[in-house]
């Protein structure tokens, strides 16, 4: 009896200790903290003690002695008497799990069975009960079972009491105070919400919107941009709890936000005045300051104005230089604020646009030639496409042309607009004073536009003096007239007798004779002036009058003619006075030629300041604008032409001059082996001979075979002379545009036609001794083009072209053009038919 009493006391103590542990766990859970070590309590797994009468104990001792069969009977009896305990615990967990959502996996309902099976295993294998690992794991399973029951109980209570009490707020540490009873709050925050969150949005009576947030939400905002942080800050400040009212700490619009500025300043690490300023931007609708804030610091309008002022004062400075300058002046600004001010004010985009168009320096701001040329060429290409497609210009393109014309006028690249033909005040003068009368007989025409819509300016004539054919000074009465043609760029003109020239006492025949003596006779202005008895500058002005524009073939003959094979080359000329920047090559400019290979006709000629890709592109566009669409274009070995020809004339085949290629081969061999390589290096002479033999082939198949044989020698020659690799690279790079001229009846082997025209140009250019200005160079090009195209080739030229001018070879009929007689050396005052009888035909 005493033993039974002691066992009962021990069992009672253990039950109380277990109850105290459970109570401790519940208290900690109510406080929102899960116990890590049960607050220092150490418990042992429960042990089942069977209290039996003394006689039964004696019986059991007797049975133990009987053997193993009695123990097995006792163990199975224990299983039969304790199976309902895990069943009840499992049913309890299943109910709590179902009421909580369900939350968590379904296998948690079987945890009590695991605990029971683990404890029962100690009865079947008694040696396990003596192992500390078995006892420790059993203890962990028992505590896990208790933790699950308490947790699911908290979820159920939290789902029933999920709505917070009005007036809740964030504490200083940011924890939520909902006003719920501690038990409900602790059990509800064990593992989270037990109900789906929801959001309700409805329109308010004042036209605004009200959103109700219910449940637990998580907001994650990236920290890569300060503006995201401001949006989160404004969102938290807009949260309100219904019914909460405070007498102080209200916002400017009278609200009492749930999240206060003090907590946000501490959480975001931001000064509280900055939070107030951001809220002020929000309330005032100042989106320019709110939405464009890109720095952690607030950029005010005053500070932005100061930054923009520095940028405008020094437009060539960058962000770092401006920031350094402001810091030196004591302005508290960061580099990010300077960059934000530049972007927000539009200065970054403006400076990039200015940098593309102008050279920005402390000394000057001047346009960039490459940008202007690129856009002008692009506009030319667009206009050519419209012209060839017979389309009109769109308004956007007209605006673009106007912008380019205005920009060109700023740098002095365009002429002034023409004057009005008949001012309004002149019409008033006719009505009021009647100083001039209208001419209706059609006998008088405007000497500039040829219009008969003219009116006499005054009734009193003027006296015009001129030299007749005998050199005597004569006087004739002439009248001034107004031209009523609106398309005419002249306002008035003088009606002169035939042969009399305005502003000169010398007749038209003398002017033409000066041109004939200078151009056809390859003379100089000084000698021409001496022969005619006039000043050399007078002779220069007379001849240059032919060069203000190039020959308008399309307008003169109504069509452009060409064989379809065009050669292009360039020559450098001396022009001391031009608009190029200072440099070593400032005095030199480049004249480009486009020549019909089979008719030797000069299709186009132009002068450019540089021998670069942009100049070549502009020249090709100008050739295309004249109406020429060649099938083959022959050039020297300049690499720029390949891509440009493919862009401007995609249908044309590009061929490079074989003569220039062989010259380059000779230069390569001479540079590697020296001037006397024919004697010192026979292998070099043999290599050059084989390369020359390639282009002497009559068929492409033979040329390709010889080319492969030469390229097979590359490794051997390069090992002996590594610099010779450039020669083989040169052949490999230019081979496709060289071999297409072999065995072709259309493509010429060389570009000799252009060389012939350049030699003719050089004859006149040497007499000219260079050009003084770019204006005089343009005038000379205009004179040369007209005289060359109308001048017949000499009698010792090729039989095919002998005695014919390039225009005649091209197929134009120039029999009715007086200039053909002038360039042929005939006087326009002599009877041409009689003179031709005395000129031999061969």
Coordinates of N, CA, C and O in Angstrom, one line a residue, residues 655 658-663 665 685-707 710 731 735 738-739 741-744 749-750:
X655 N 33.9 48.5 -111.4 CA 35.2 48.0 -111.9 C 36.3 48.9 -111.5 O 36.2 50.2 -111.6
X658 N 42.7 48.5 -114.1 CA 43.8 47.5 -114.0 C 45.1 48.2 -114.1 O 46.1 47.7 -113.5
X659 N 45.2 49.3 -114.9 CA 46.5 50.0 -115.0 C 46.9 50.5 -113.6 O 48.1 50.4 -113.2
X660 N 46.0 51.0 -112.8 CA 46.3 51.5 -111.4 C 46.7 50.3 -110.6 O 47.6 50.4 -109.7
X661 N 46.1 49.1 -110.8 CA 46.4 48.0 -110.0 C 47.9 47.5 -110.3 O 48.6 47.2 -109.4
X662 N 48.2 47.5 -111.6 CA 49.6 47.1 -111.9 C 50.6 48.1 -111.4 O 51.7 47.7 -111.0
X663 N 50.3 49.4 -111.4 CA 51.2 50.4 -110.8 C 51.4 50.1 -109.3 O 52.5 50.2 -108.8
X665 N 51.2 47.2 -107.8 CA 52.0 46.0 -107.7 C 53.5 46.3 -107.8 O 54.3 45.8 -107.0
X685 N 61.2 39.8 -109.5 CA 60.8 40.1 -110.9 C 60.0 39.0 -111.4 O 59.0 39.3 -112.2
X686 N 60.2 37.7 -111.1 CA 59.4 36.6 -111.5 C 58.0 36.7 -111.0 O 57.0 36.5 -111.7
X687 N 57.9 37.1 -109.7 CA 56.5 37.3 -109.1 C 55.8 38.4 -109.8 O 54.6 38.2 -110.1
X688 N 56.4 39.5 -110.0 CA 55.7 40.6 -110.7 C 55.3 40.2 -112.1 O 54.2 40.6 -112.6
X689 N 56.2 39.5 -112.8 CA 55.8 39.0 -114.2 C 54.6 38.1 -114.2 O 53.7 38.2 -115.0
X690 N 54.5 37.2 -113.2 CA 53.3 36.4 -113.1 C 52.1 37.1 -112.8 O 51.0 36.8 -113.3
X691 N 52.2 38.2 -112.0 CA 51.0 39.0 -111.6 C 50.6 39.8 -112.9 O 49.3 39.9 -113.2
X692 N 51.5 40.3 -113.6 CA 51.1 41.1 -114.8 C 50.5 40.1 -115.9 O 49.6 40.5 -116.6
X693 N 51.0 38.9 -115.9 CA 50.4 37.9 -116.8 C 49.0 37.6 -116.6 O 48.2 37.2 -117.5
X694 N 48.6 37.7 -115.3 CA 47.2 37.5 -114.9 C 46.2 38.4 -115.8 O 45.2 37.9 -116.4
X695 N 46.6 39.7 -115.8 CA 45.7 40.6 -116.4 C 45.9 40.8 -117.9 O 45.2 41.6 -118.6
X696 N 46.8 40.0 -118.5 CA 47.0 39.9 -119.9 C 46.2 38.8 -120.5 O 46.2 38.6 -121.7
X697 N 45.5 38.0 -119.7 CA 44.7 36.9 -120.1 C 43.5 37.4 -120.9 O 43.0 38.5 -120.6
X698 N 43.1 36.6 -121.9 CA 42.0 37.0 -122.7 C 40.6 36.5 -122.2 O 39.6 37.0 -122.6
X699 N 40.7 35.5 -121.3 CA 39.5 34.9 -120.8 C 39.5 34.9 -119.3 O 40.6 34.9 -118.7
X700 N 38.4 35.0 -118.6 CA 38.3 35.0 -117.2 C 38.8 33.6 -116.6 O 39.4 33.6 -115.5
X701 N 38.6 32.6 -117.3 CA 39.0 31.3 -116.8 C 40.5 31.2 -116.8 O 41.1 30.7 -115.8
X702 N 41.2 31.7 -117.8 CA 42.7 31.7 -117.7 C 43.2 32.7 -116.6 O 44.1 32.3 -115.9
X703 N 42.5 33.8 -116.5 CA 43.0 34.8 -115.5 C 42.8 34.2 -114.1 O 43.6 34.3 -113.2
X704 N 41.7 33.5 -113.9 CA 41.4 32.9 -112.5 C 42.4 31.8 -112.3 O 42.9 31.6 -111.1
X705 N 42.8 31.0 -113.3 CA 43.8 30.0 -113.1 C 45.2 30.6 -112.7 O 45.9 30.1 -111.8
X706 N 45.6 31.6 -113.4 CA 46.8 32.3 -113.1 C 46.8 32.9 -111.8 O 47.8 33.0 -111.0
X707 N 45.7 33.5 -111.4 CA 45.5 34.1 -110.1 C 45.7 33.1 -108.9 O 46.4 33.3 -107.9
X710 N 49.4 32.3 -108.5 CA 50.1 33.3 -107.8 C 49.8 33.2 -106.3 O 50.7 33.3 -105.5
X731 N 46.0 42.0 -103.7 CA 45.4 41.2 -104.8 C 44.1 40.6 -104.4 O 43.1 40.6 -105.1
X735 N 40.6 41.7 -106.2 CA 40.5 40.8 -107.3 C 39.0 40.8 -107.9 O 38.9 40.8 -109.1
X738 N 38.5 43.6 -110.3 CA 39.5 43.7 -111.4 C 39.2 42.6 -112.5 O 39.3 42.9 -113.7
X739 N 38.8 41.5 -112.0 CA 38.6 40.4 -113.0 C 37.4 40.6 -113.8 O 37.3 40.0 -114.9
X741 N 36.6 43.0 -115.6 CA 36.8 43.7 -116.9 C 37.5 42.8 -117.9 O 37.6 43.2 -119.1
X742 N 37.9 41.6 -117.5 CA 38.5 40.7 -118.5 C 37.4 39.9 -119.2 O 36.4 39.5 -118.7
X743 N 37.6 39.8 -120.5 CA 36.6 39.1 -121.4 C 35.2 39.8 -121.4 O 34.2 39.2 -121.5
X744 N 35.2 41.1 -121.2 CA 34.0 41.9 -121.2 C 34.0 42.9 -122.4 O 35.0 43.7 -122.5
X749 N 39.2 48.1 -119.6 CA 40.2 47.6 -118.7 C 40.8 48.7 -117.8 O 41.1 48.4 -116.7
X750 N 40.8 49.9 -118.3 CA 41.4 51.0 -117.6 C 40.5 52.2 -117.5 O 39.4 52.1 -118.1

